[in-house]
Short mmCIF file of C-alpha atoms in Angstrom, two decimals:
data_model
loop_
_atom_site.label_atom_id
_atom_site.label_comp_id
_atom_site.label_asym_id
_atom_site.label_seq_id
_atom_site.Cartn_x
_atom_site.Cartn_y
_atom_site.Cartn_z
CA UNK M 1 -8.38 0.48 12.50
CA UNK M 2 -7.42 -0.65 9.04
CA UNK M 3 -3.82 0.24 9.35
CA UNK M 4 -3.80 -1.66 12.54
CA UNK M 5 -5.20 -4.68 11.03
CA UNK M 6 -3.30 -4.77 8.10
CA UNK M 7 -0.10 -4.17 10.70
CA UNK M 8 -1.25 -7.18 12.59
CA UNK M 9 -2.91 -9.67 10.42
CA UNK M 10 -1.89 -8.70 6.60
CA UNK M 11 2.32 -8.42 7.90
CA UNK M 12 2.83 -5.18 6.87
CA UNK M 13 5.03 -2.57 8.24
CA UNK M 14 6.30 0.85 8.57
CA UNK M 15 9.64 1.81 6.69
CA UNK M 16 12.04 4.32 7.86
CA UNK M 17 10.67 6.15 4.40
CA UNK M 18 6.85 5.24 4.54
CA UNK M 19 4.45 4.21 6.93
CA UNK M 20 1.62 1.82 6.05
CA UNK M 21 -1.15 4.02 6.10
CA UNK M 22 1.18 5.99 2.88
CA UNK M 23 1.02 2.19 1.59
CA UNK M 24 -2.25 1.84 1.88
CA UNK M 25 -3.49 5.30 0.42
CA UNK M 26 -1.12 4.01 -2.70
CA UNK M 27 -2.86 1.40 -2.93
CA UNK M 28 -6.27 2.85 -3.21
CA UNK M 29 -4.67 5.10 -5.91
CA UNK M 30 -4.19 2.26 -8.02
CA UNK M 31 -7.86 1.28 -7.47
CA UNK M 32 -9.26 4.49 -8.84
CA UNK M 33 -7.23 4.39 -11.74
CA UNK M 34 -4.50 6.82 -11.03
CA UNK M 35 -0.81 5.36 -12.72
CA UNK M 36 2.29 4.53 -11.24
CA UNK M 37 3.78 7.92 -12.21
CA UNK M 38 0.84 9.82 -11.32
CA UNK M 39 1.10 8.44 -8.25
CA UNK M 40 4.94 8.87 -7.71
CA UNK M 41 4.63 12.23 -8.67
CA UNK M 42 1.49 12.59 -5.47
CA UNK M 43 3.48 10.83 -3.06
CA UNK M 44 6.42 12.17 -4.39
CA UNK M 45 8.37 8.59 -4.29
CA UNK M 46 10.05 7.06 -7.90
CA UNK M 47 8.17 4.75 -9.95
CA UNK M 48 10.11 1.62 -8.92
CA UNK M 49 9.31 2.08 -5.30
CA UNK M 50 5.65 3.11 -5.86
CA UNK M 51 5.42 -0.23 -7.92
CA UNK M 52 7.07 -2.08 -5.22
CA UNK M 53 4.37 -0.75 -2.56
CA UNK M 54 1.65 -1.71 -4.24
CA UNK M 55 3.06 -4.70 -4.79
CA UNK M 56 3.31 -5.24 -1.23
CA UNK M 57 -0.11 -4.00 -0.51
CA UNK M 58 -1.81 -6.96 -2.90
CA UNK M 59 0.22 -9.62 -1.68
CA UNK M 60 -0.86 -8.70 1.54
CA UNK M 61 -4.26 -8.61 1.00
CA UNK M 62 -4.10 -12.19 -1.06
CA UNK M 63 -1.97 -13.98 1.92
CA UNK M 64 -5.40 -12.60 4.08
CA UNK M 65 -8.09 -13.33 1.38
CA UNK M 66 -9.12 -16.72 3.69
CA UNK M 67 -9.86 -14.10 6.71
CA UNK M 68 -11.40 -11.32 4.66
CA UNK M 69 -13.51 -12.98 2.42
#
């Protein structure tokens, strides 16, 4: 249900290299304190996209902060 509402209402999508539920578990990564190349290295994805992802991920959640919060 998550992934489905941050499809719908936070704009994100699936790539032809990630879907957002990969996004999403990225994400959380960066919450529990994992880094960028710990995280790469997981997801198996280079540093510069991993940063982009997240990236994604909190502007998402910031352009939804009125409907969340």
């Amino acid at each position: 249900k998550f992934i489905d509402f941050m499809k719908e209402k936070g704009g994100l999508k699936d790539t032809a290299c990630m879907e957002v539920g990969e996004k999403l578990c990225m994400f959380m990564e960066v919450l529990v304190g994992n880094s960028t190349r710990q995280i790469g290295e997981n997801w198996q994805h280079s540093n510069s996209t991993v940063a982009r992802t997240v990236k994604e991920v909190c502007m998402s959640i910031v352009n939804l902060s009125s409907t969340l919060l």
